[in-house]
Coordinates of C-alpha atoms and ligand atoms in Angstrom, one line a residue:
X4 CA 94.4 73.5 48.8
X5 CA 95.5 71.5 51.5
X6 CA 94.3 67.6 51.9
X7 CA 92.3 68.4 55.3
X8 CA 91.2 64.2 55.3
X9 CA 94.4 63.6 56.7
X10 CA 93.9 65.5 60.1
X11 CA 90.9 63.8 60.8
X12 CA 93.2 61.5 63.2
X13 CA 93.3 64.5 65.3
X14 CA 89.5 64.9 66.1
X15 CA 89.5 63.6 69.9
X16 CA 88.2 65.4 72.8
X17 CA 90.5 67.9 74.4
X18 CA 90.7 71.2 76.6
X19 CA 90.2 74.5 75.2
X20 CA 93.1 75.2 77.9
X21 CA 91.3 78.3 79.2
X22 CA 93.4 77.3 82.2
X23 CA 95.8 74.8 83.3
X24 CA 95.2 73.0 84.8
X25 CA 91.6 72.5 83.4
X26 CA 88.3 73.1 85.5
X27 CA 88.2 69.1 85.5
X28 CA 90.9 69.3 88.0
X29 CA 88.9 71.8 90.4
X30 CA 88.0 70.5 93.5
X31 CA 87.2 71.3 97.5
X32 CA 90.8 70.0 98.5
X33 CA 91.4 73.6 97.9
X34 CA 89.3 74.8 100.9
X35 CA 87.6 77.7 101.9
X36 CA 89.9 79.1 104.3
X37 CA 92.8 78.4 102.2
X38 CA 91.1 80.6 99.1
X39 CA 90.8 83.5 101.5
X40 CA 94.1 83.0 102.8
X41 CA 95.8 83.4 99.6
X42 CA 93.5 86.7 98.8
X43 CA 94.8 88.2 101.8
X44 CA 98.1 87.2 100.7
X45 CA 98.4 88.6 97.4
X46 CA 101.0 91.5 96.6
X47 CA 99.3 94.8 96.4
X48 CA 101.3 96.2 94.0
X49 CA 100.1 93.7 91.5
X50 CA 96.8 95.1 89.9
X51 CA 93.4 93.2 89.6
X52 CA 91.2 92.1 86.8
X53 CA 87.6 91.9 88.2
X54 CA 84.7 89.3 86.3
X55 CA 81.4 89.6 87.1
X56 CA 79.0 86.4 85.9
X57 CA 75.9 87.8 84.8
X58 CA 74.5 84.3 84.2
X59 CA 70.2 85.7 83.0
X60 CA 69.1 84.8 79.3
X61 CA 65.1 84.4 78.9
X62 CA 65.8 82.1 75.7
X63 CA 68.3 79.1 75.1
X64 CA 70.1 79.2 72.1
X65 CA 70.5 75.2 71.6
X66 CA 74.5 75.2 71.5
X67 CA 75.1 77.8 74.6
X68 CA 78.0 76.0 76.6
X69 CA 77.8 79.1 78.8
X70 CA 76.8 79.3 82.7
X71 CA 72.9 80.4 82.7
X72 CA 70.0 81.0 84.4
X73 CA 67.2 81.1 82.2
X74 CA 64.3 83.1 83.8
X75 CA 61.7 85.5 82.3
X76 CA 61.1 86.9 85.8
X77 CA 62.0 90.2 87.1
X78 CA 62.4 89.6 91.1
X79 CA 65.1 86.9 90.2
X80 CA 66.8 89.0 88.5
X81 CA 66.9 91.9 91.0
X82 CA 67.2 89.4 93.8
X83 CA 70.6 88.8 92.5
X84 CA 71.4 92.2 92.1
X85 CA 71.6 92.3 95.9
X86 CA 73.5 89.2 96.4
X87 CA 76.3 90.5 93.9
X88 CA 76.4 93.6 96.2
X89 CA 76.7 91.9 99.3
X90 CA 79.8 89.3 97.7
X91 CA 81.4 92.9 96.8
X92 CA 81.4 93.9 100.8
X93 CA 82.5 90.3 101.6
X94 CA 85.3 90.5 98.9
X95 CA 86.2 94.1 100.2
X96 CA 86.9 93.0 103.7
X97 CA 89.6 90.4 102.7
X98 CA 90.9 92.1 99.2
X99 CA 92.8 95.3 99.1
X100 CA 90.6 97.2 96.7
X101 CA 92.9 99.9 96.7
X102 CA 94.6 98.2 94.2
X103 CA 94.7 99.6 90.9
X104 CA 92.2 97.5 88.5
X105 CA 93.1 97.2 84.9
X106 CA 90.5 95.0 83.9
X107 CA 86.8 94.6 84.7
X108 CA 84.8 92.4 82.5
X109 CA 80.9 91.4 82.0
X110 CA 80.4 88.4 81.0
X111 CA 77.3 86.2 81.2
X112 CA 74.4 84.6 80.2
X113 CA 73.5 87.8 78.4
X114 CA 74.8 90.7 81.0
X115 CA 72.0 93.3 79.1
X116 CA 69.1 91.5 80.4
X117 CA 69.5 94.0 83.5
X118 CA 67.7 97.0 82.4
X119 CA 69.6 99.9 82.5
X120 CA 69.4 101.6 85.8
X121 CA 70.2 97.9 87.2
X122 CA 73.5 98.2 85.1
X123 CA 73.8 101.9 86.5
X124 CA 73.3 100.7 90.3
X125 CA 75.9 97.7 90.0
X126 CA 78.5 99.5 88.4
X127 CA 78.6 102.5 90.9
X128 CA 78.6 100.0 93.8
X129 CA 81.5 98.1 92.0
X130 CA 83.2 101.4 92.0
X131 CA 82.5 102.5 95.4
X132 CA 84.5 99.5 96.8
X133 CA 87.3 99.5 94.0
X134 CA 88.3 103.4 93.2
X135 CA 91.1 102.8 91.6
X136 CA 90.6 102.2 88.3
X137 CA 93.9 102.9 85.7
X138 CA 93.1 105.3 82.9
X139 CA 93.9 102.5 80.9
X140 CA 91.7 100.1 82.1
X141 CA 89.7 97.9 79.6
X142 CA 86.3 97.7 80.4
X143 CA 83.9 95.1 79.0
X144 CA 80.7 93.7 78.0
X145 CA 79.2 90.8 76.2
X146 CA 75.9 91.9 74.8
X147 CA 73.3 90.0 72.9
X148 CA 72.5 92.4 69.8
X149 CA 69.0 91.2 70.2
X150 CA 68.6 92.8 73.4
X151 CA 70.4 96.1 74.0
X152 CA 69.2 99.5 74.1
X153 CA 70.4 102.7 73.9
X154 CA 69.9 103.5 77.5
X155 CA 71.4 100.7 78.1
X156 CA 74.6 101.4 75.8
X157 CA 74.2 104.9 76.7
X158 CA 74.6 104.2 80.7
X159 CA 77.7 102.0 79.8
X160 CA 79.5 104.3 78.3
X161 CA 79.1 106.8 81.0
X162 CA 80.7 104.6 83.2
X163 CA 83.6 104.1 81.4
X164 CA 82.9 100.8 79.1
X165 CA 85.0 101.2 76.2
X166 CA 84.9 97.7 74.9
X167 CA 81.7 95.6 73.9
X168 CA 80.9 92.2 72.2
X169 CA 78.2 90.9 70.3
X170 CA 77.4 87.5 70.0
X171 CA 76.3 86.6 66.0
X172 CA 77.6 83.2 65.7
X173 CA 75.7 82.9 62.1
X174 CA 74.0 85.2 60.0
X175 CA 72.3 82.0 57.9
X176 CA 68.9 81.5 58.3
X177 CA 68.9 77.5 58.4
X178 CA 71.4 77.7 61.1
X179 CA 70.0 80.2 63.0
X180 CA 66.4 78.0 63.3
X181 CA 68.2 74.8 64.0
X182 CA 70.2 76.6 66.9
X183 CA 67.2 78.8 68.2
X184 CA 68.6 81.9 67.6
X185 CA 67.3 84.0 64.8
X186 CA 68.7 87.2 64.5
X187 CA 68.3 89.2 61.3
X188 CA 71.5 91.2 59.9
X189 CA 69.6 94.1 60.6
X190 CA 69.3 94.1 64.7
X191 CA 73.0 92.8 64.5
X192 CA 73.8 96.3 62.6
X193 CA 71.9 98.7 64.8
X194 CA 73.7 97.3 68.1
X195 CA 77.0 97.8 66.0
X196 CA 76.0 101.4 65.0
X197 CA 75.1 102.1 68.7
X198 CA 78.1 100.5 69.8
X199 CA 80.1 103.2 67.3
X200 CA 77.6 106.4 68.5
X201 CA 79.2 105.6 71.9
X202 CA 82.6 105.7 71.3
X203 CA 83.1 102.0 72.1
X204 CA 86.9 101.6 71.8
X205 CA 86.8 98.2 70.5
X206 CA 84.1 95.8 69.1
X207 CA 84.1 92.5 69.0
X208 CA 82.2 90.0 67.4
X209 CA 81.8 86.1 68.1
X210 CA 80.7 83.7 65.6
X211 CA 81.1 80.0 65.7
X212 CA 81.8 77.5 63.4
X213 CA 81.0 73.8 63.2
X214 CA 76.9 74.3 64.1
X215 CA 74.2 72.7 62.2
X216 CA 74.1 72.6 58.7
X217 CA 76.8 74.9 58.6
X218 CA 79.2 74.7 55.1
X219 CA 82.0 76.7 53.5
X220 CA 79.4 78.4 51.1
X221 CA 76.8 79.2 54.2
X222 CA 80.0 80.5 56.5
X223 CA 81.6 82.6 53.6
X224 CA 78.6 84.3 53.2
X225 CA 78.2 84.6 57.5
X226 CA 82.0 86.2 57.3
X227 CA 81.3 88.5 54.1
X228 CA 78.3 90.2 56.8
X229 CA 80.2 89.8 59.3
X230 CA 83.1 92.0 58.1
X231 CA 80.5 94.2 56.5
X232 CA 80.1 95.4 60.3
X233 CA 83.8 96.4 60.3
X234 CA 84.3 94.9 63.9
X235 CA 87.7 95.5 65.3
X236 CA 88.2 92.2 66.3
X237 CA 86.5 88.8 65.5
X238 CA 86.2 85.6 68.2
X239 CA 85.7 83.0 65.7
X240 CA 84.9 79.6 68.3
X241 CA 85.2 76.3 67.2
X242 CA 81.3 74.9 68.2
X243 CA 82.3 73.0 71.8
X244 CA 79.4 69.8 71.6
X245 CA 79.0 68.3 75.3
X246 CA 75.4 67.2 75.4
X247 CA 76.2 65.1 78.6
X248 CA 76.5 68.2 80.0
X249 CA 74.7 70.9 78.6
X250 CA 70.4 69.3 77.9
X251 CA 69.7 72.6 75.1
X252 CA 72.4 70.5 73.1
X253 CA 70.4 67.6 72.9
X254 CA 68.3 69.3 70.5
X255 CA 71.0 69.7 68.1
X256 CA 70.1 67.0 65.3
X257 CA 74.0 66.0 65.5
X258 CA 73.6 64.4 61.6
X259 CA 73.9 68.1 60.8
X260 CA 76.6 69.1 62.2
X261 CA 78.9 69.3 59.6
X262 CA 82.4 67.1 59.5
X263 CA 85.9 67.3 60.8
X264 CA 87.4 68.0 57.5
X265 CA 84.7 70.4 56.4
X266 CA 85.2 72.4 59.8
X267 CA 89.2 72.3 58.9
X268 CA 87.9 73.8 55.4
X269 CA 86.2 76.4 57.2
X270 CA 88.5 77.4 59.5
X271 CA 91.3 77.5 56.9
X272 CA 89.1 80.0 54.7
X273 CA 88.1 82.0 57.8
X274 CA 91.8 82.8 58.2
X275 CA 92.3 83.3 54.6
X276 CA 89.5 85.4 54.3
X277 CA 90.3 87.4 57.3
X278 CA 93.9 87.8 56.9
X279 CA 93.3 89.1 53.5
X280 CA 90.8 91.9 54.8
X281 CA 93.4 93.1 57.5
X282 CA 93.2 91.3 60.4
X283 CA 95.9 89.3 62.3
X284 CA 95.2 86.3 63.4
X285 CA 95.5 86.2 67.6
X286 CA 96.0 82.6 69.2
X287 CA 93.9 79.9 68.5
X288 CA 90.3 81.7 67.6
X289 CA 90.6 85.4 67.6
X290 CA 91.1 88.0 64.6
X291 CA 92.5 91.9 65.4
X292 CA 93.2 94.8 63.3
X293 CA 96.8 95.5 63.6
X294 CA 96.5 98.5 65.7
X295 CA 94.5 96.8 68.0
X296 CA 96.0 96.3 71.4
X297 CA 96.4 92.1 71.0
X298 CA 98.1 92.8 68.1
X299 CA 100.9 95.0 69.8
X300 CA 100.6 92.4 72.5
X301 CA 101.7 89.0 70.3
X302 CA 104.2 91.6 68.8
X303 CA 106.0 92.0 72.4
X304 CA 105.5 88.8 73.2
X305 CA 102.7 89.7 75.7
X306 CA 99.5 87.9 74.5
X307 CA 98.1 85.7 77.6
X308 CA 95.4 83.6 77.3
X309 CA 92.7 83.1 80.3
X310 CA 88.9 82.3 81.4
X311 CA 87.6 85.0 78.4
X312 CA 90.1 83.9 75.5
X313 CA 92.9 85.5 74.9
X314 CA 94.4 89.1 76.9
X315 CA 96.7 91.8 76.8
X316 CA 96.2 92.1 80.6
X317 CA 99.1 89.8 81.7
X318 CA 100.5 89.8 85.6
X319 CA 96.6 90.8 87.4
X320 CA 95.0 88.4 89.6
X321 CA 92.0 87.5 88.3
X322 CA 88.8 87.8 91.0
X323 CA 85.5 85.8 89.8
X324 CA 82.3 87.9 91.1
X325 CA 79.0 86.1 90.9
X326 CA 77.4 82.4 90.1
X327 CA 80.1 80.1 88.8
X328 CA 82.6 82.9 88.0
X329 CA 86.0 81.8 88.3
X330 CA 89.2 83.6 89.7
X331 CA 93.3 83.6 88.8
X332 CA 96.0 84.0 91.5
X333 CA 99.7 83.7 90.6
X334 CA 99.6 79.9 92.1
X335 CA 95.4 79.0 92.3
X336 CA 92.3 79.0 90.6
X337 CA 89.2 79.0 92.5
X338 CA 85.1 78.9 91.4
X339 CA 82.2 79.8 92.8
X340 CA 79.2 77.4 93.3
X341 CA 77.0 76.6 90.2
X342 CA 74.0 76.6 92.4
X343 CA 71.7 79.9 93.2
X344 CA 70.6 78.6 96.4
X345 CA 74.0 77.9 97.6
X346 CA 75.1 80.8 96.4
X347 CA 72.9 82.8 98.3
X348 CA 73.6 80.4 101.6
X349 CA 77.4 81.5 101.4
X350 CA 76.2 85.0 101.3
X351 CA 73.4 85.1 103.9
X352 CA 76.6 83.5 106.2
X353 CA 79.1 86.0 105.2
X354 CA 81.1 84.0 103.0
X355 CA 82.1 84.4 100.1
X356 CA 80.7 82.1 97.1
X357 CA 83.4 79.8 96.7
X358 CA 83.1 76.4 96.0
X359 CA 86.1 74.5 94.6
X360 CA 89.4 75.3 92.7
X361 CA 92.9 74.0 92.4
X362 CA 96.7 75.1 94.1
X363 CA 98.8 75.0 91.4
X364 CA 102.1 72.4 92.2
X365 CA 105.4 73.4 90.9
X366 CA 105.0 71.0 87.9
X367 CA 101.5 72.7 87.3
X368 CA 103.1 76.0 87.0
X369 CA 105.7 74.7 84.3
X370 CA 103.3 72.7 82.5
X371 CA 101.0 76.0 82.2
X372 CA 103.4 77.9 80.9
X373 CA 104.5 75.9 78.2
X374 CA 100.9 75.0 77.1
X375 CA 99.9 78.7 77.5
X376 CA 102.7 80.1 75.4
X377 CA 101.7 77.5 72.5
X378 CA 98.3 78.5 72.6
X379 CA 98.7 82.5 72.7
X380 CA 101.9 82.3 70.8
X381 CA 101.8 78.9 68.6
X382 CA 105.6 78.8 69.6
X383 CA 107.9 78.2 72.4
X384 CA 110.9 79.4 73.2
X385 CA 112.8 76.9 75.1
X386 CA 116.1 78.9 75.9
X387 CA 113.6 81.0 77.6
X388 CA 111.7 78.4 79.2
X389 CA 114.9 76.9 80.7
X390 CA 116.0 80.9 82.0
X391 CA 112.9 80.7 83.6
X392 CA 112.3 77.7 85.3
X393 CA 115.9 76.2 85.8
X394 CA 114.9 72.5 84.1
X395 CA 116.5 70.5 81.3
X396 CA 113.6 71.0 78.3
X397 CA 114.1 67.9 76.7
X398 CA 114.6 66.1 79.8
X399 CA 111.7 66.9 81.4
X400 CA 109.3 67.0 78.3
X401 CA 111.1 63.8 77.0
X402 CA 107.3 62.0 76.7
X403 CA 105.9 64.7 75.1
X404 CA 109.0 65.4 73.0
X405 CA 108.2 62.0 71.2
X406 CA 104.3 62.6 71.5
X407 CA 105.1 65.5 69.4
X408 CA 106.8 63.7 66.8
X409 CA 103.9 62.3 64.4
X410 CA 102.6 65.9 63.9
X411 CA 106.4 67.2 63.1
X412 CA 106.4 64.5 60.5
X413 CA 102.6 65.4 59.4
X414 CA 104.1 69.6 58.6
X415 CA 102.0 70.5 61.9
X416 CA 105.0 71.5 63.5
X417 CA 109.1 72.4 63.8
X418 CA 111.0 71.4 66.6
X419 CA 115.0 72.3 67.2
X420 CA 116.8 72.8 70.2
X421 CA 115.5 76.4 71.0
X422 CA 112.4 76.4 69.6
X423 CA 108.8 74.7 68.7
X424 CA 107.3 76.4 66.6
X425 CA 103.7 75.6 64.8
X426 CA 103.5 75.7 60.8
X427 CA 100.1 78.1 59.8
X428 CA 98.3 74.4 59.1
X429 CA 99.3 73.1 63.1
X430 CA 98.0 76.3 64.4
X431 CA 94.7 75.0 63.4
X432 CA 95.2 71.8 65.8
X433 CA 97.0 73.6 68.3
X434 CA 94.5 72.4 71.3
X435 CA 96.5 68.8 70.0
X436 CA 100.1 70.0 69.9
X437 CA 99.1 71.5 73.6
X438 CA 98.5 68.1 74.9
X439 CA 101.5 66.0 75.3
X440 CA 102.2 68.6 77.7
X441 CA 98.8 68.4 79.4
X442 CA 99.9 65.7 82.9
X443 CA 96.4 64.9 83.5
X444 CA 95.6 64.2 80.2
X445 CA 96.2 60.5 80.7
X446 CA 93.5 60.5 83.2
X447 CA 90.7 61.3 81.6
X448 CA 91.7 59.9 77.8
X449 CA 89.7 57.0 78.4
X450 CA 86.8 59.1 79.5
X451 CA 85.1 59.6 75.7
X452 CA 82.8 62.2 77.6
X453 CA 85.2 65.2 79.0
X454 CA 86.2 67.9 76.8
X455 CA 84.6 68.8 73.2
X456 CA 86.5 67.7 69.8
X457 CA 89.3 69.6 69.0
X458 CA 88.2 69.2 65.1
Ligands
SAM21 C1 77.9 84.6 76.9 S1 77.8 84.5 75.3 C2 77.8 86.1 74.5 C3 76.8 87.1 74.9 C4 75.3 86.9 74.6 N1 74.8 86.0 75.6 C5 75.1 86.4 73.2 O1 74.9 85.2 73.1 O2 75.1 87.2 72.3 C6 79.5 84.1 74.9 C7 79.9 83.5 73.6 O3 80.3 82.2 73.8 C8 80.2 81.5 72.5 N2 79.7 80.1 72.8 C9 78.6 79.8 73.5 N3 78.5 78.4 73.6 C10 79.5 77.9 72.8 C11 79.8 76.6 72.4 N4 79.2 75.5 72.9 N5 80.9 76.4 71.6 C12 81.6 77.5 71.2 N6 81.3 78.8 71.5 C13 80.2 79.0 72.3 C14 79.3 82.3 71.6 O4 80.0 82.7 70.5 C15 78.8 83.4 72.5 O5 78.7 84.6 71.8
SF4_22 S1 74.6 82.2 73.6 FE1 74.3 84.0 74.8 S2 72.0 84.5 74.5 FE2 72.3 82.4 73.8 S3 71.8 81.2 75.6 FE3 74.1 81.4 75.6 S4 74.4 83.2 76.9 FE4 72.2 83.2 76.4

């Protein structure tokens, strides 16, 4: 067993590096007219991966770090039903939604609040502006096991879902009452047997580690259920703790969260035990069986790693739909307000929702590479990288070259002249390794309150 006290050095706040740059760098310099500009501008014959934010949830689970309206009322939710269409007939006059779409993802809040002739509405007006949907095209939806149905599943299906995920996070009682979230094995288990009656492709299931009075013993057991559902693929998150910006944290009694080296210990026996049940492990938090898709994906060198983890879906532009959903052009991302009543403002006007987002520099776009290939990929090719971009490697990475020392010398890491590559123990700290390479980084290290702890 591996002496996990002498990583704790290496809990400090850092990105998750769902993009680079990180949302920290969004902001309205990247205006409106600009956004819609380079929407117009994009190349038709690359395809589109479409997000819808379906931000509802009627109860807080305390460590949610997600977008979400909590409501219990009906008109709210149907109000926003016909917002979301009219930002589709915005969108559709500046996109080319002939373009083939490859990806379309729910994501939310809990996207199964809407009942299911809601979900049956949306999707056919989704469809009636983008026809051109690949054969191929993955189609998903986070679901909260607690609240699904089979009409619900049922209506899904028939419009061409063929991936879910269910949130679990823990299957301990103890945990599940100090998080708000109880959620018997049972309900988990009839949302994963409905999943299978409708042919769902794929399921995924998240669980997170590092919650309250979470151990090894109380997660082994949470991973021994968990694999009991025979999920094809697990999300396994690292618990993200920013009470200064999420309030439902605050009631997280943070003396029982447990400690850096115990959350190393768990994360080390989730691999172990996952690994040795048949799964591969995918980036930084994700689990597949091998003849799942991001399996073949890190095998050709194709993982990618965006807003919703990791993806085989590589070479789409990436269009947020909906409160605070977020979109991915070749050079930009861009996010729509946070705010319902601005949201509906921009709609009522004819605009579309956006509020802030970034123009990617030159040196962005080579600094995102490199930090996305470590985290999909735990290794970099730097032969590669200089094919691609034309730069000197070590001249250009010369800080972070030497930044990157200490964790060579710790085993975290290899480093020659064509390669870094992680050991199995520096993929577990790979948000760290990441970085050196990160140029804003410097900017906000003295800012104790920005990104959660990487351990
Ligand atoms: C939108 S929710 C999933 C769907 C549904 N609302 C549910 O909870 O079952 C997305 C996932 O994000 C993860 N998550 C939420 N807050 C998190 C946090 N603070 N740190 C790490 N993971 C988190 C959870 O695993 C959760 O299942
Ligand atoms: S974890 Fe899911 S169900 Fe819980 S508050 Fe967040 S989005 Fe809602």
């Amino acid at each position: 067993m591996l002496d996990f006290s002498k990583f704790i050095k290496y809990s400090k706040a850092g990105p998750r590096y769902t993009s680079y740059p990180t949302a920290l760098e969004f902001s309205d310099s990247f205006s409106y007219d600009e956004y819609v500009q380079k929407l117009k501008a994009q190349d038709s014959s690359r395809p589109i991966s479409l997000y819808f934010h379906l931000p509802f949830c009627k109860n807080a689970c305390y460590f949610c770090g997600c977008n979400v309206v909590f409501t219990s009322k009906e008109d709210k939710m149907s109000r926003y039903l016909e917002y979301l269409k009219q930002e589709l007939k915005i969108l559709s006059n500046i996109v080319d939604t002939n373009r083939e779409v490859i990806q379309m993802h729910f994501g939310g809040g809990t996207p199964t609040f809407f009942s299911a002739a809601q979900l049956d509405v949306i999707i056919k007006e989704i469809k009636s502006y983008f026809k051109n949907f690949s054969s191929e095209a993955e189609v998903s939806c986070e679901i909260d096991p607690r609240h699904i149905n089979e009409d619900q599943m049922r209506v899904l299906a028939q419009n061409g879902f063929n991936r879910v995920s269910f949130g679990i996070q823990d299957f301990n009682e103890k945990v599940q009452e100090a998080v708000h979230r109880i959620q018997p094995y049972s309900i988990t288990k009839e949302a994963m047997d409905l999943a299978r009656a409708y042919n769902m492709h794929s399921v995924n299931v998240d669980l997170i580690y590092g919650l309250p009075y979470q151990s090894l013993e109380t997660f082994k057991e949470t991973l021994s259920l968990a694999l009991s559902l025979n999920p094809d693929r697990f999300a396994v998150f690292n618990y993200a703790h920013v009470p200064w910006m999420k309030k439902t944290m605050r009631k997280i009694d943070e003396t029982t969260l447990p400690l850096p080296d115990e959350k190393l210990r768990i994360m080390q026996e989730t691999i172990n035990f996952l690994t040795s049940n048949g799964y591969k492990m995918i980036g930084m938090d994700h689990f597949a069986k091998p003849e799942d898709e991001l399996f073949k994906a890190i095998e050709k060198g194709e993982l990618h790693r965006n807003f919703q983890g990791y993806t085989t879906k590589g070479g789409a532009d990436l269009i947020g739909i909906g409160l605070t959903s977020i979109g991915e052009g070749e050079a930009h991302y861009a996010q729509n307000t946070k705010e319902m009543r601005e949201y509906e403002e921009a709609i009522e006007q004819g605009r579309l929702p956006f509020e802030r987002g970034v123009v990617l520099s030159d040196d962005d776009k080579i600094r995102k590479y490199v930090i996305m290939e470590l985290m999909s990929n735990f290794k970099l090719d730097i032969k590669r990288f200089e094919r691609l971009f034309g730069v000197d490697f070590k001249h250009y990475f010369e800080d972070a070259i030497n930044e990157l020392k200490p964790f060579e010398a710790d085993g975290l890491l290899s480093m020659s002249d064509e390669a870094i590559e992680c050991t199995p123990t520096g993929t577990l700290l790979i948000r760290n390794i990441s970085m050196p390479f990160d140029a804003y980084m410097k900017k906000h290290i003295q800012n104790a309150k920005t990104f959660s702890k990487t351990v």
